One Martini backbone bead per residue (centre of mass of N, CA, C, O) as a GRO file, in nm:
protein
  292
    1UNK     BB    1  11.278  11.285  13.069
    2UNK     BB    2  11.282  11.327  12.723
    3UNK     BB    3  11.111  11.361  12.452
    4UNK     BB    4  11.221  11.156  12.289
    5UNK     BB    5  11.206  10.924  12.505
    6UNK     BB    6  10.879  10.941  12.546
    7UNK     BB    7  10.842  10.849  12.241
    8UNK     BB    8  11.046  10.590  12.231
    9UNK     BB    9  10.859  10.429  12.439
   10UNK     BB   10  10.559  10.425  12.315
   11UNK     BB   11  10.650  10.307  12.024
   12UNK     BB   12  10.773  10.053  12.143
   13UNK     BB   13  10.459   9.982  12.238
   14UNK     BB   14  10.339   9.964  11.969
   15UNK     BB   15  10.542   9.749  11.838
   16UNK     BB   16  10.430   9.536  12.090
   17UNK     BB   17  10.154   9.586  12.165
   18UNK     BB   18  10.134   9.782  12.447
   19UNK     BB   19   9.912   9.990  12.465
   20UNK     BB   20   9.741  10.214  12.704
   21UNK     BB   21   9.449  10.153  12.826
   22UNK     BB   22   9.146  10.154  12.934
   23UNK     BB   23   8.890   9.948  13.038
   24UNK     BB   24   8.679  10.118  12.857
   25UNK     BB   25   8.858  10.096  12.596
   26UNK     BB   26   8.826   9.798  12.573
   27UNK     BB   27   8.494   9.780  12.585
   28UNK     BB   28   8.466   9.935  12.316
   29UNK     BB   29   8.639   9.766  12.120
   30UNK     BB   30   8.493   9.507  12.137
   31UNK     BB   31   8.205   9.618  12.017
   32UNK     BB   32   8.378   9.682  11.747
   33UNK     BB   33   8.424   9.364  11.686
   34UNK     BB   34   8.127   9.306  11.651
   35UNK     BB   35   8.040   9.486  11.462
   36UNK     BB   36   8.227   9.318  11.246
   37UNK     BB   37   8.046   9.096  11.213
   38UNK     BB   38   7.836   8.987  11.003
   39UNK     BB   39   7.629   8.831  11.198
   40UNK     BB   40   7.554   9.111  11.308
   41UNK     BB   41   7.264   9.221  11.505
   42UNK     BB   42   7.041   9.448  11.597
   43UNK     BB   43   7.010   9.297  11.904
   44UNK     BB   44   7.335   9.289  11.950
   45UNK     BB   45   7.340   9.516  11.934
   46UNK     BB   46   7.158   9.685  12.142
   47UNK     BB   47   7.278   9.491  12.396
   48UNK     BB   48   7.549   9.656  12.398
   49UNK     BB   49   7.514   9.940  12.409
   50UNK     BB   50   7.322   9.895  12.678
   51UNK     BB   51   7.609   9.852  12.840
   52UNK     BB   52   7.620  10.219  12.770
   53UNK     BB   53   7.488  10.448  12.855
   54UNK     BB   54   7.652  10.703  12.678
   55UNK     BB   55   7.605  10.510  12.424
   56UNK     BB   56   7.318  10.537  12.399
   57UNK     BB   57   7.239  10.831  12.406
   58UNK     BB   58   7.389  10.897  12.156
   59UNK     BB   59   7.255  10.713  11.973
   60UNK     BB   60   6.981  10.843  12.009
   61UNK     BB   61   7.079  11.167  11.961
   62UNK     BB   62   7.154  11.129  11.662
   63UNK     BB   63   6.881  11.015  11.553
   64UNK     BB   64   6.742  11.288  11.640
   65UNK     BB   65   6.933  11.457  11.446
   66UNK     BB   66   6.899  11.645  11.174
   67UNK     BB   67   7.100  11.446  11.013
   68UNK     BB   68   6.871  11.177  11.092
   69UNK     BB   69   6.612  11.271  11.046
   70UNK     BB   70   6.287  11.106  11.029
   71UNK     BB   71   6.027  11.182  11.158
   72UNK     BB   72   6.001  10.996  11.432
   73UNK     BB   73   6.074  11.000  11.768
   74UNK     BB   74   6.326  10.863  11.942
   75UNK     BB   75   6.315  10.583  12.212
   76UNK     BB   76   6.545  10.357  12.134
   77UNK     BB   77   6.809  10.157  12.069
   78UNK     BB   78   6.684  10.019  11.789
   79UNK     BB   79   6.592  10.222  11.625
   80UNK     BB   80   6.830  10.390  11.583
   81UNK     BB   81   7.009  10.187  11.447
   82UNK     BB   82   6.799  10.140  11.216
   83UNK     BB   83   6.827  10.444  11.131
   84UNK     BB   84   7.148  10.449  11.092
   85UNK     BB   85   7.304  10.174  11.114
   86UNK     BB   86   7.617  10.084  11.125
   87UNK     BB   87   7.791  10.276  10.995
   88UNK     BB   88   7.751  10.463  11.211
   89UNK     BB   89   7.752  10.322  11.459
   90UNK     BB   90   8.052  10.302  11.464
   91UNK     BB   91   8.144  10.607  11.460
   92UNK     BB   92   8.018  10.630  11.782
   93UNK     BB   93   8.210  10.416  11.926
   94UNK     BB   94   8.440  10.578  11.863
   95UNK     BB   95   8.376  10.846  11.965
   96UNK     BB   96   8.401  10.686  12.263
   97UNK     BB   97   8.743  10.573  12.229
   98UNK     BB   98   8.841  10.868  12.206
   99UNK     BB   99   8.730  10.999  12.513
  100UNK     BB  100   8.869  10.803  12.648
  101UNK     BB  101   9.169  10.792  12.605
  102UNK     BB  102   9.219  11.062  12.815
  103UNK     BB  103   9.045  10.994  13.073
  104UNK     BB  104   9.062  11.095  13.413
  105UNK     BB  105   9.203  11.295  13.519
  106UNK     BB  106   9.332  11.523  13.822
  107UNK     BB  107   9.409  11.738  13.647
  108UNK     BB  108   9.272  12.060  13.538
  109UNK     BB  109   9.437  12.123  13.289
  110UNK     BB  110   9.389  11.799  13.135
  111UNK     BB  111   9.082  11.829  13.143
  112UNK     BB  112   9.028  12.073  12.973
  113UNK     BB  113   9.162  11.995  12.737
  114UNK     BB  114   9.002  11.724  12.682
  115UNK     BB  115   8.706  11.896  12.634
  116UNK     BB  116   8.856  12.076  12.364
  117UNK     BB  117   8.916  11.839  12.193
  118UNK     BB  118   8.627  11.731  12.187
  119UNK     BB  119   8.479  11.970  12.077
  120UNK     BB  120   8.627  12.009  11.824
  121UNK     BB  121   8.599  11.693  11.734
  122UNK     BB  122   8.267  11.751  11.728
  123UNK     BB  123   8.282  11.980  11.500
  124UNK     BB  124   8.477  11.790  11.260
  125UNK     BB  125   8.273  11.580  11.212
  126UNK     BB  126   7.981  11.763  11.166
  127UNK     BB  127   8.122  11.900  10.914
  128UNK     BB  128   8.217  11.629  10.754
  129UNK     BB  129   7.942  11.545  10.671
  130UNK     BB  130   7.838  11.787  10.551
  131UNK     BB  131   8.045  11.833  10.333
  132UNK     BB  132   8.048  11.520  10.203
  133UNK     BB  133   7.725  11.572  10.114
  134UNK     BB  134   7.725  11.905  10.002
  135UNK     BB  135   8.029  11.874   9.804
  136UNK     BB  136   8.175  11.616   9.787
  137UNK     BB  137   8.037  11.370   9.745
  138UNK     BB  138   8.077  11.169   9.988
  139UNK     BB  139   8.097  11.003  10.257
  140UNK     BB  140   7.983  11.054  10.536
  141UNK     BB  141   8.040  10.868  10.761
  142UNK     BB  142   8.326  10.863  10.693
  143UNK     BB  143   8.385  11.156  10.742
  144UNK     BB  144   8.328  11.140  11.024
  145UNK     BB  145   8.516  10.924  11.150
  146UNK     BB  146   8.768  11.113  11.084
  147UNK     BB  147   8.702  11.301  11.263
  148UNK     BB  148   8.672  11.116  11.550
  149UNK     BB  149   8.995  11.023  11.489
  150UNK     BB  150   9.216  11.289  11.416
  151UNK     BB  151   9.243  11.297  11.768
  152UNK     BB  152   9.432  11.087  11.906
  153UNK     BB  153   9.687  11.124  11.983
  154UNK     BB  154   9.600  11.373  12.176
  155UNK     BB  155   9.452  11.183  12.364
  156UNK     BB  156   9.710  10.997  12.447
  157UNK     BB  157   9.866  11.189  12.558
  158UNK     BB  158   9.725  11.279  12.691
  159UNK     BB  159   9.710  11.007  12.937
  160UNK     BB  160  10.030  11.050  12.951
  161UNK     BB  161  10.099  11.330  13.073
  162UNK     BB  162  10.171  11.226  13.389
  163UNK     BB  163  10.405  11.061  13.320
  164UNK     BB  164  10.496  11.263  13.014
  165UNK     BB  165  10.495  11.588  13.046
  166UNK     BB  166  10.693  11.683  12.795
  167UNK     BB  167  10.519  11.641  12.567
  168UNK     BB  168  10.335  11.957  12.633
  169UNK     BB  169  10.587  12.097  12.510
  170UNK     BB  170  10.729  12.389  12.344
  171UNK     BB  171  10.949  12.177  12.237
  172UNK     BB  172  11.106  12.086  11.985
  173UNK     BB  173  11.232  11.862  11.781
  174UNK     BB  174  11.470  11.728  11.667
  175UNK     BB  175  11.636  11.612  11.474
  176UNK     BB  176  11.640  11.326  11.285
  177UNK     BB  177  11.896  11.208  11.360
  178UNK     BB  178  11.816  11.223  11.683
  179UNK     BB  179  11.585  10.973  11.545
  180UNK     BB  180  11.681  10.619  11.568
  181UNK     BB  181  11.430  10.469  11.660
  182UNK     BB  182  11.202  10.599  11.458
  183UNK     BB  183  11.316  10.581  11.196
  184UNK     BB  184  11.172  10.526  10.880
  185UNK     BB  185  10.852  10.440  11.002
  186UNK     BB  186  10.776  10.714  11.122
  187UNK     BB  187  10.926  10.954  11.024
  188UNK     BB  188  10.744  11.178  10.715
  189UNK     BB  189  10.865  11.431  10.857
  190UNK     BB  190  11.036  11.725  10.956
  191UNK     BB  191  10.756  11.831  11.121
  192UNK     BB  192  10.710  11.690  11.332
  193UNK     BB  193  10.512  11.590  11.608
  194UNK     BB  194  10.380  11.437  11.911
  195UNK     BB  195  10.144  11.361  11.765
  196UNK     BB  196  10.177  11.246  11.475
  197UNK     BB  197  10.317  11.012  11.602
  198UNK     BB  198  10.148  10.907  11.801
  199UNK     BB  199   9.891  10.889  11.592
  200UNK     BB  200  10.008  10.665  11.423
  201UNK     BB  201  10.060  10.435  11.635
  202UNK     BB  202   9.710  10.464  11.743
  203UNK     BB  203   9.603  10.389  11.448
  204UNK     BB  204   9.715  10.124  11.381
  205UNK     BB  205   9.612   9.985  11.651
  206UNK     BB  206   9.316  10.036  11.505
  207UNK     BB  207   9.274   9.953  11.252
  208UNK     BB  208   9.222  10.179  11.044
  209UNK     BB  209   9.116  10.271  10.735
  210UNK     BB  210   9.304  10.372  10.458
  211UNK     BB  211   9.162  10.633  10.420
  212UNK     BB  212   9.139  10.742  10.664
  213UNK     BB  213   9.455  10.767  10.723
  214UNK     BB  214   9.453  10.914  10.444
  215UNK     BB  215   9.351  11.192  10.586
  216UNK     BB  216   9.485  11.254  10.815
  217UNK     BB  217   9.767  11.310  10.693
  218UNK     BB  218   9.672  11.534  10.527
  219UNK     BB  219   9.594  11.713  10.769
  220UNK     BB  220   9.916  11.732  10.871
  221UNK     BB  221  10.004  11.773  10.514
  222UNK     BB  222   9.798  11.888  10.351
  223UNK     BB  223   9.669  12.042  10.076
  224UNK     BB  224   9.387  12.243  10.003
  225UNK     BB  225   9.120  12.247   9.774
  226UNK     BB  226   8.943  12.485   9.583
  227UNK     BB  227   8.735  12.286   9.585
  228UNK     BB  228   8.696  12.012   9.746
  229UNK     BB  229   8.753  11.640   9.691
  230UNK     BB  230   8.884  11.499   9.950
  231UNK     BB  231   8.904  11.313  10.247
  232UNK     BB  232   9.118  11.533  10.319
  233UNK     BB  233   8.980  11.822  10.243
  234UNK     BB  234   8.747  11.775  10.428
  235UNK     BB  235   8.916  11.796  10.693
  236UNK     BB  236   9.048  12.031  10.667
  237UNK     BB  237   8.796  12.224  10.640
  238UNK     BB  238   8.711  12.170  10.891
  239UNK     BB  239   8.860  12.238  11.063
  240UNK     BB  240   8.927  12.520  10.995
  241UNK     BB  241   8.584  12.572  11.076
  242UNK     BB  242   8.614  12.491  11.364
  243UNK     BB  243   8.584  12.732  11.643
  244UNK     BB  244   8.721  12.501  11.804
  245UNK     BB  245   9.059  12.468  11.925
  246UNK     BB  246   9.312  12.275  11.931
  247UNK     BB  247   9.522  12.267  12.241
  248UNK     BB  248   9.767  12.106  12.015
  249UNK     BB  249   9.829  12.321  11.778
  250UNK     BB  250  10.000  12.288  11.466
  251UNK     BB  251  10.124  12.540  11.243
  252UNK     BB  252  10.308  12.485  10.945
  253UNK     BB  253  10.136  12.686  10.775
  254UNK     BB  254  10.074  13.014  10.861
  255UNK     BB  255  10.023  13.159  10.518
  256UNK     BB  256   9.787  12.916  10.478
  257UNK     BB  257   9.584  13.051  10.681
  258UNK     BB  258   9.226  13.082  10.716
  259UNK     BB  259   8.984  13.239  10.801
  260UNK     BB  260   8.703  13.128  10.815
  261UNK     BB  261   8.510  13.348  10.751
  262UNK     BB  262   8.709  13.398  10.420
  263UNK     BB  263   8.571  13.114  10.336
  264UNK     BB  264   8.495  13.077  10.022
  265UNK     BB  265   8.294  12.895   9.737
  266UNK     BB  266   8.163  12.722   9.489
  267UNK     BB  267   7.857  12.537   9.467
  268UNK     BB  268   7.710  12.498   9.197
  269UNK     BB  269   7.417  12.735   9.330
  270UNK     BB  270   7.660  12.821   9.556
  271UNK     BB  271   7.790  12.856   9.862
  272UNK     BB  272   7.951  12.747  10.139
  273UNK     BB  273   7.811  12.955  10.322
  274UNK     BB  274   7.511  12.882  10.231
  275UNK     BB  275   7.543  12.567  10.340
  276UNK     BB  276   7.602  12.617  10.629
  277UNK     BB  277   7.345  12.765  10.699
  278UNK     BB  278   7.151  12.535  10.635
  279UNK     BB  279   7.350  12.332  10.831
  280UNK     BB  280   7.332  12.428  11.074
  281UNK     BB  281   7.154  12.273  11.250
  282UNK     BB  282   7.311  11.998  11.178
  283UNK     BB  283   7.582  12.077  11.317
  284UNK     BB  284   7.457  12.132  11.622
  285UNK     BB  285   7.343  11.879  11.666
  286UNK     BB  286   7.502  11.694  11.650
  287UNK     BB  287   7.758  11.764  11.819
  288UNK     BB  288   7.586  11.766  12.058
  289UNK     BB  289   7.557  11.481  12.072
  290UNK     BB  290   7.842  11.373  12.084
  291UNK     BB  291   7.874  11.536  12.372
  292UNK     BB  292   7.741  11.332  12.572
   0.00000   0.00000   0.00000
């Protein structure tokens, strides 16, 4: 089977609403069920994290991070969701389904992938947060959770590429007349790559919010502006800060692309480099706190 077969696969897969979940995502989109519904208490999320010792961790690791500590610290999942909120706790349940998504291969090639786009992952997370709250004055909250599910498509693939090697290898896609299964709904650039349709199409089936979904979009395709003002930019933004970079990245404008050191503009009183400094603790709190 070539690339192509292999999205057309997928795709249709996802078409048919049949995307292959592993049990482990399947029970923490359930708890994301439960947290979306009007009348859940602060009890009953308390009660769900706790059936998920790795969710629990992270929750109180979180609330205890530089970025939302206030006072005394946290020691049970009842106080930290208290002081997190719910909706970052939804964002703390996404990133555990979306490191979920990539399973657990027996290959060590597809194993370091997955740990290397998580740890990305989790440092585009905590600086979208940071960056959102003292650049672009944007929701925190929304810009980490932006973050923390910008690399779906990615952890997708590596879930199936032990099915569906092809995905893996780096020929380009044929032209878009010879992908007439998918065209038309799914291809909206010529530039397309097996992430960002396998992204879009495991993106709607997680019915996240649209400004979400154009978030992701910007960063796939959009032009940043300098300095940041929408929730693409902030995501570009990090993206690009971020240190550690996704092992499935392909750079489609490599002549607009600024080494991190180089990117700097005015805000305010400071400049995001002096931003950054001060946020440096913030940002690899949370991080850390991410990767339990």
């Amino acid at each position: 089977m070539d690339k192509t077969e292999a999205i057309n696969s997928i795709v249709a897969e996802a078409n048919r609403g049949e995307l292959i979940f592993s049990t482990n995502v399947t029970a923490s989109l359930k708890i994301q069920q439960v947290l979306d519904t009007p009348d859940c208490s602060v009890d009953t999320a308390a009660k769900l994290v706790m059936n998920e010792p790795l969710l629990a961790a992270r929750v109180v690791a979180i609330a205890n991070s530089a970025a939302y500590s206030r006072g005394a610290e946290i020691t049970n999942v009842r106080s930290a969701i208290a002081r997190l909120g719910f909706r970052t706790l939804r964002s703390i349940v996404a990133s555990l389904v979306v490191r979920q998504l990539a399973g657990t291969s027996k290959d060590p090639v597809l194993r370091a992938m997955a740990n290397q786009l998580w740890e990305h992952t989790a440092q585009v997370a905590a600086l979208s947060q940071v960056i959102a709250r003292r650049i672009t004055k944007l929701d925190p909250d929304t810009a980490m959770f932006a973050g923390i599910v910008h690399e779906v498509g990615g952890f997708y693939m590596l879930s199936r590429a032990e099915e569906f090697p092809c995905l893996l290898d780096n020929q380009p896609l044929p032209p878009l007349t010879d992908l007439p299964a998918f065209a038309d709904t799914i291809i909206e650039s010529t530039e397309e790559t097996p992430e960002t349709i396998i992204g879009r199409v495991v993106l709607k089936n997680l019915l996240l919010p649209q400004p979400v979904l154009d978030a992701v979009e910007a960063l796939w395709y959009g032009l940043r502006a300098m300095p940041p003002e929408t929730l693409g930019d902030t995501l570009l933004l990090a993206n690009e800060l971020a240190s550690v970079h996704s092992p499935l990245e392909i750079r489609f404008d490599s002549a607009s692309i600024q080494y991190a050191s180089e990117i700097d503009f005015v805000v305010g009183d400071g400049t995001l480099n002096s931003i950054l400094e001060e946020s440096d603790e913030e940002v690899r709190s949370l991080t850390a706190a991410l990767l339990i």
